[in-house]
Amino acid sequence: MNGMQFQDLVASSRSYRRFSDQRVGETVLSALVDAARLAPCGNNMQTLRFRVVGERDECDAVFGHLRWAALYRDWDGPEPGERPHGYVVICLPAE
């Protein structure tokens, strides 16, 4: 991909606030996390920790802590059939 293709990709992206009922499996999410953990970082410290969340009750718990579209004060986020079916939670280690 060249610079112009990347710029076109970024320019055409948008924010999604409603999701389909198609599930992304934990295997796919784990593969994405595996790729992310290999990315270079300052001092090669790899301080971030990742937690893949895919079970329905865990997704519901994560959803309760999210803030959706802060400018839309009367909207609490997507309805149950439009919510994400998985999350990658990014954490810092406790110090």
Tab-separated table of N, CA and C in Angstrom:
chain	number	residue	atom	x	y	z
A	1	MET	N	0.860	-1.169	0.000
A	1	MET	CA	0.000	0.000	0.000
A	1	MET	C	0.905	1.230	0.000
A	2	ASN	N	0.620	2.153	-0.893
A	2	ASN	CA	1.421	3.382	-0.918
A	2	ASN	C	0.750	4.472	-0.080
A	3	GLY	N	1.433	5.604	0.050
A	3	GLY	CA	0.933	6.693	0.894
A	3	GLY	C	-0.421	7.208	0.474
A	4	MET	N	-0.665	7.321	-0.824
A	4	MET	CA	-1.956	7.837	-1.302
A	4	MET	C	-3.075	6.836	-1.018
A	5	GLN	N	-2.804	5.549	-1.168
A	5	GLN	CA	-3.821	4.539	-0.862
A	5	GLN	C	-4.185	4.587	0.619
A	6	PHE	N	-3.167	4.739	1.465
A	6	PHE	CA	-3.424	4.828	2.898
A	6	PHE	C	-4.233	6.078	3.225
A	7	GLN	N	-3.884	7.200	2.605
A	7	GLN	CA	-4.611	8.440	2.845
A	7	GLN	C	-6.069	8.295	2.405
A	8	ASP	N	-6.310	7.655	1.265
A	8	ASP	CA	-7.682	7.424	0.796
A	8	ASP	C	-8.445	6.528	1.773
A	9	LEU	N	-7.775	5.506	2.287
A	9	LEU	CA	-8.404	4.612	3.249
A	9	LEU	C	-8.816	5.366	4.512
A	10	VAL	N	-7.919	6.183	5.037
A	10	VAL	CA	-8.213	6.955	6.249
A	10	VAL	C	-9.326	7.969	5.980
A	11	ALA	N	-9.277	8.628	4.821
A	11	ALA	CA	-10.288	9.640	4.495
A	11	ALA	C	-11.675	9.029	4.343
A	12	SER	N	-11.751	7.764	3.956
A	12	SER	CA	-13.060	7.141	3.741
A	12	SER	C	-13.570	6.396	4.972
A	13	SER	N	-12.780	6.358	6.034
A	13	SER	CA	-13.220	5.639	7.233
A	13	SER	C	-14.237	6.476	7.993
A	14	ARG	N	-14.972	5.804	8.849
A	14	ARG	CA	-15.960	6.505	9.655
A	14	ARG	C	-16.110	5.806	10.992
A	15	SER	N	-16.800	6.451	11.891
A	15	SER	CA	-17.058	5.895	13.207
A	15	SER	C	-18.331	5.047	13.146
A	16	TYR	N	-18.263	3.846	13.692
A	16	TYR	CA	-19.431	2.969	13.715
A	16	TYR	C	-20.009	2.933	15.118
A	17	ARG	N	-21.321	3.081	15.204
A	17	ARG	CA	-21.988	3.074	16.507
A	17	ARG	C	-23.054	1.999	16.613
A	18	ARG	N	-23.268	1.308	15.518
A	18	ARG	CA	-24.211	0.188	15.504
A	18	ARG	C	-23.529	-0.953	14.760
A	19	PHE	N	-23.740	-2.170	15.246
A	19	PHE	CA	-23.027	-3.311	14.709
A	19	PHE	C	-24.001	-4.387	14.265
A	20	SER	N	-23.562	-5.228	13.328
A	20	SER	CA	-24.411	-6.318	12.840
A	20	SER	C	-24.438	-7.432	13.878
A	21	ASP	N	-25.282	-8.402	13.642
A	21	ASP	CA	-25.397	-9.530	14.556
A	21	ASP	C	-24.343	-10.597	14.241
A	22	GLN	N	-23.475	-10.342	13.269
A	22	GLN	CA	-22.434	-11.304	12.907
A	22	GLN	C	-21.319	-11.262	13.939
A	23	ARG	N	-21.026	-12.399	14.520
A	23	ARG	CA	-20.007	-12.473	15.572
A	23	ARG	C	-18.609	-12.584	14.977
A	24	VAL	N	-17.683	-11.920	15.621
A	24	VAL	CA	-16.263	-12.090	15.326
A	24	VAL	C	-15.742	-13.011	16.406
A	25	GLY	N	-15.235	-14.144	16.020
A	25	GLY	CA	-14.818	-15.133	17.001
A	25	GLY	C	-13.624	-14.684	17.838
A	26	GLU	N	-13.514	-15.294	19.002
A	26	GLU	CA	-12.388	-14.978	19.878
A	26	GLU	C	-11.067	-15.343	19.221
A	27	THR	N	-11.070	-16.312	18.297
A	27	THR	CA	-9.846	-16.680	17.581
A	27	THR	C	-9.346	-15.508	16.756
A	28	VAL	N	-10.254	-14.809	16.069
A	28	VAL	CA	-9.874	-13.643	15.268
A	28	VAL	C	-9.376	-12.523	16.170
A	29	LEU	N	-10.098	-12.256	17.255
A	29	LEU	CA	-9.672	-11.207	18.186
A	29	LEU	C	-8.309	-11.530	18.793
A	30	SER	N	-8.083	-12.782	19.143
A	30	SER	CA	-6.798	-13.179	19.708
A	30	SER	C	-5.670	-13.021	18.690
A	31	ALA	N	-5.946	-13.309	17.425
A	31	ALA	CA	-4.938	-13.126	16.382
A	31	ALA	C	-4.590	-11.647	16.216
A	32	LEU	N	-5.582	-10.775	16.321
A	32	LEU	CA	-5.317	-9.334	16.247
A	32	LEU	C	-4.462	-8.871	17.430
A	33	VAL	N	-4.777	-9.388	18.608
A	33	VAL	CA	-3.987	-9.046	19.794
A	33	VAL	C	-2.559	-9.558	19.631
A	34	ASP	N	-2.413	-10.754	19.097
A	34	ASP	CA	-1.082	-11.312	18.901
A	34	ASP	C	-0.260	-10.432	17.969
A	35	ALA	N	-0.884	-9.911	16.912
A	35	ALA	CA	-0.183	-8.999	15.994
A	35	ALA	C	0.157	-7.690	16.699
A	36	ALA	N	-0.761	-7.162	17.499
A	36	ALA	CA	-0.539	-5.887	18.187
A	36	ALA	C	0.596	-5.984	19.206
A	37	ARG	N	0.702	-7.096	19.872
A	37	ARG	CA	1.742	-7.218	20.895
A	37	ARG	C	3.136	-7.258	20.296
A	38	LEU	N	3.248	-7.540	18.995
A	38	LEU	CA	4.541	-7.571	18.325
A	38	LEU	C	4.983	-6.199	17.824
A	39	ALA	N	4.070	-5.227	17.879
A	39	ALA	CA	4.395	-3.884	17.392
A	39	ALA	C	5.465	-3.254	18.276
A	40	PRO	N	6.380	-2.492	17.675
A	40	PRO	CA	7.419	-1.841	18.476
A	40	PRO	C	6.829	-0.784	19.405
A	41	CYS	N	7.497	-0.556	20.511
A	41	CYS	CA	7.067	0.472	21.452
A	41	CYS	C	8.300	1.073	22.114
A	42	GLY	N	8.109	2.151	22.849
A	42	GLY	CA	9.213	2.835	23.514
A	42	GLY	C	10.010	1.911	24.413
A	43	ASN	N	11.303	1.906	24.258
A	43	ASN	CA	12.231	1.074	25.041
A	43	ASN	C	11.923	-0.422	24.944
A	44	ASN	N	11.075	-0.775	23.976
A	44	ASN	CA	10.695	-2.182	23.786
A	44	ASN	C	10.161	-2.800	25.084
A	45	MET	N	9.426	-1.993	25.853
A	45	MET	CA	8.948	-2.412	27.170
A	45	MET	C	7.699	-3.301	27.098
A	46	GLN	N	6.885	-3.166	26.035
A	46	GLN	CA	5.662	-3.954	25.878
A	46	GLN	C	4.824	-3.919	27.165
A	47	THR	N	4.506	-2.722	27.626
A	47	THR	CA	3.796	-2.586	28.910
A	47	THR	C	2.297	-2.837	28.826
A	48	LEU	N	1.717	-2.774	27.635
A	48	LEU	CA	0.272	-2.973	27.530
A	48	LEU	C	-0.086	-4.436	27.733
A	49	ARG	N	-1.251	-4.639	28.317
A	49	ARG	CA	-1.806	-5.980	28.501
A	49	ARG	C	-3.156	-5.995	27.814
A	50	PHE	N	-3.502	-7.120	27.222
A	50	PHE	CA	-4.732	-7.227	26.446
A	50	PHE	C	-5.618	-8.310	27.038
A	51	ARG	N	-6.911	-8.079	26.976
A	51	ARG	CA	-7.899	-9.075	27.413
A	51	ARG	C	-8.961	-9.175	26.345
A	52	VAL	N	-9.076	-10.343	25.748
A	52	VAL	CA	-10.119	-10.577	24.747
A	52	VAL	C	-11.399	-10.935	25.477
A	53	VAL	N	-12.465	-10.237	25.138
A	53	VAL	CA	-13.773	-10.460	25.768
A	53	VAL	C	-14.752	-10.855	24.671
A	54	GLY	N	-15.340	-12.033	24.805
A	54	GLY	CA	-16.261	-12.498	23.777
A	54	GLY	C	-17.527	-13.145	24.307
A	55	GLU	N	-17.520	-13.559	25.555
A	55	GLU	CA	-18.720	-14.170	26.136
A	55	GLU	C	-19.775	-13.094	26.356
A	56	ARG	N	-21.028	-13.451	26.146
A	56	ARG	CA	-22.119	-12.476	26.216
A	56	ARG	C	-22.161	-11.723	27.545
A	57	ASP	N	-22.039	-12.431	28.670
A	57	ASP	CA	-22.117	-11.745	29.970
A	57	ASP	C	-20.927	-10.807	30.178
A	58	GLU	N	-19.751	-11.196	29.678
A	58	GLU	CA	-18.593	-10.317	29.791
A	58	GLU	C	-18.749	-9.090	28.896
A	59	CYS	N	-19.284	-9.285	27.684
A	59	CYS	CA	-19.525	-8.153	26.771
A	59	CYS	C	-20.518	-7.174	27.394
A	60	ASP	N	-21.558	-7.704	28.025
A	60	ASP	CA	-22.531	-6.836	28.686
A	60	ASP	C	-21.866	-6.029	29.804
A	61	ALA	N	-20.952	-6.655	30.535
A	61	ALA	CA	-20.258	-5.955	31.614
A	61	ALA	C	-19.367	-4.845	31.055
A	62	VAL	N	-18.652	-5.112	29.965
A	62	VAL	CA	-17.807	-4.090	29.347
A	62	VAL	C	-18.672	-2.959	28.817
A	63	PHE	N	-19.758	-3.297	28.155
A	63	PHE	CA	-20.639	-2.286	27.561
A	63	PHE	C	-21.106	-1.271	28.601
A	64	GLY	N	-21.373	-1.740	29.808
A	64	GLY	CA	-21.835	-0.856	30.875
A	64	GLY	C	-20.832	0.209	31.285
A	65	HIS	N	-19.572	0.044	30.898
A	65	HIS	CA	-18.528	1.006	31.260
A	65	HIS	C	-18.153	1.940	30.114
A	66	LEU	N	-18.797	1.783	28.980
A	66	LEU	CA	-18.443	2.584	27.805
A	66	LEU	C	-19.274	3.848	27.712
A	67	ARG	N	-18.697	4.853	27.086
A	67	ARG	CA	-19.426	6.095	26.795
A	67	ARG	C	-19.530	6.186	25.289
A	68	TRP	N	-20.742	6.273	24.796
A	68	TRP	CA	-20.980	6.277	23.359
A	68	TRP	C	-21.330	7.678	22.892
A	69	ALA	N	-20.651	8.160	21.861
A	69	ALA	CA	-21.005	9.407	21.184
A	69	ALA	C	-21.363	10.501	22.182
A	70	ALA	N	-20.381	10.980	22.884
A	70	ALA	CA	-20.595	11.935	23.977
A	70	ALA	C	-21.386	13.170	23.559
A	71	LEU	N	-21.311	13.547	22.293
A	71	LEU	CA	-22.055	14.726	21.847
A	71	LEU	C	-23.556	14.474	21.770
A	72	TYR	N	-23.948	13.194	21.699
A	72	TYR	CA	-25.373	12.853	21.687
A	72	TYR	C	-25.803	12.560	23.120
A	73	ARG	N	-26.129	13.588	23.854
A	73	ARG	CA	-26.413	13.451	25.283
A	73	ARG	C	-27.641	12.588	25.591
A	74	ASP	N	-28.573	12.471	24.655
A	74	ASP	CA	-29.786	11.689	24.896
A	74	ASP	C	-29.684	10.267	24.351
A	75	TRP	N	-28.496	9.821	24.005
A	75	TRP	CA	-28.325	8.487	23.437
A	75	TRP	C	-27.364	7.687	24.296
A	76	ASP	N	-27.806	6.544	24.787
A	76	ASP	CA	-26.982	5.707	25.665
A	76	ASP	C	-26.201	4.639	24.909
A	77	GLY	N	-26.188	4.717	23.608
A	77	GLY	CA	-25.453	3.738	22.811
A	77	GLY	C	-26.385	2.800	22.077
A	78	PRO	N	-25.800	1.872	21.359
A	78	PRO	CA	-26.605	0.961	20.549
A	78	PRO	C	-27.531	0.083	21.392
A	79	GLU	N	-28.634	-0.278	20.777
A	79	GLU	CA	-29.598	-1.173	21.421
A	79	GLU	C	-29.007	-2.585	21.483
A	80	PRO	N	-29.580	-3.479	22.288
A	80	PRO	CA	-29.017	-4.824	22.447
A	80	PRO	C	-28.716	-5.569	21.139
A	81	GLY	N	-29.519	-5.479	20.113
A	81	GLY	CA	-29.241	-6.175	18.858
A	81	GLY	C	-28.179	-5.509	17.995
A	82	GLU	N	-27.716	-4.330	18.406
A	82	GLU	CA	-26.750	-3.559	17.618
A	82	GLU	C	-25.415	-3.375	18.344
A	83	ARG	N	-25.239	-4.046	19.456
A	83	ARG	CA	-24.026	-3.872	20.260
A	83	ARG	C	-22.908	-4.787	19.776
A	84	PRO	N	-21.647	-4.419	20.074
A	84	PRO	CA	-20.521	-5.284	19.706
A	84	PRO	C	-20.615	-6.647	20.396
A	85	HIS	N	-20.125	-7.657	19.715
A	85	HIS	CA	-20.132	-9.019	20.267
A	85	HIS	C	-18.769	-9.414	20.802
A	86	GLY	N	-17.842	-8.492	20.808
A	86	GLY	CA	-16.515	-8.780	21.335
A	86	GLY	C	-15.729	-7.497	21.509
A	87	TYR	N	-14.790	-7.525	22.424
A	87	TYR	CA	-13.943	-6.376	22.699
A	87	TYR	C	-12.512	-6.857	22.910
A	88	VAL	N	-11.584	-5.979	22.632
A	88	VAL	CA	-10.205	-6.167	23.069
A	88	VAL	C	-9.957	-5.048	24.070
A	89	VAL	N	-9.841	-5.416	25.324
A	89	VAL	CA	-9.624	-4.451	26.387
A	89	VAL	C	-8.110	-4.271	26.537
A	90	ILE	N	-7.662	-3.028	26.471
A	90	ILE	CA	-6.238	-2.713	26.573
A	90	ILE	C	-5.980	-2.113	27.945
A	91	CYS	N	-5.067	-2.717	28.681
A	91	CYS	CA	-4.795	-2.328	30.066
A	91	CYS	C	-3.314	-2.045	30.265
A	92	LEU	N	-3.037	-1.229	31.251
A	92	LEU	CA	-1.665	-1.026	31.719
A	92	LEU	C	-1.449	-1.907	32.936
A	93	PRO	N	-0.243	-2.402	33.139
A	93	PRO	CA	-0.018	-3.222	34.333
A	93	PRO	C	-0.115	-2.382	35.602
A	94	ALA	N	-0.555	-3.002	36.665
A	94	ALA	CA	-0.611	-2.310	37.962
A	94	ALA	C	0.805	-2.066	38.436
A	95	GLU	N	1.020	-0.890	39.016
A	95	GLU	CA	2.381	-0.572	39.495
A	95	GLU	C	2.420	-0.527	40.989
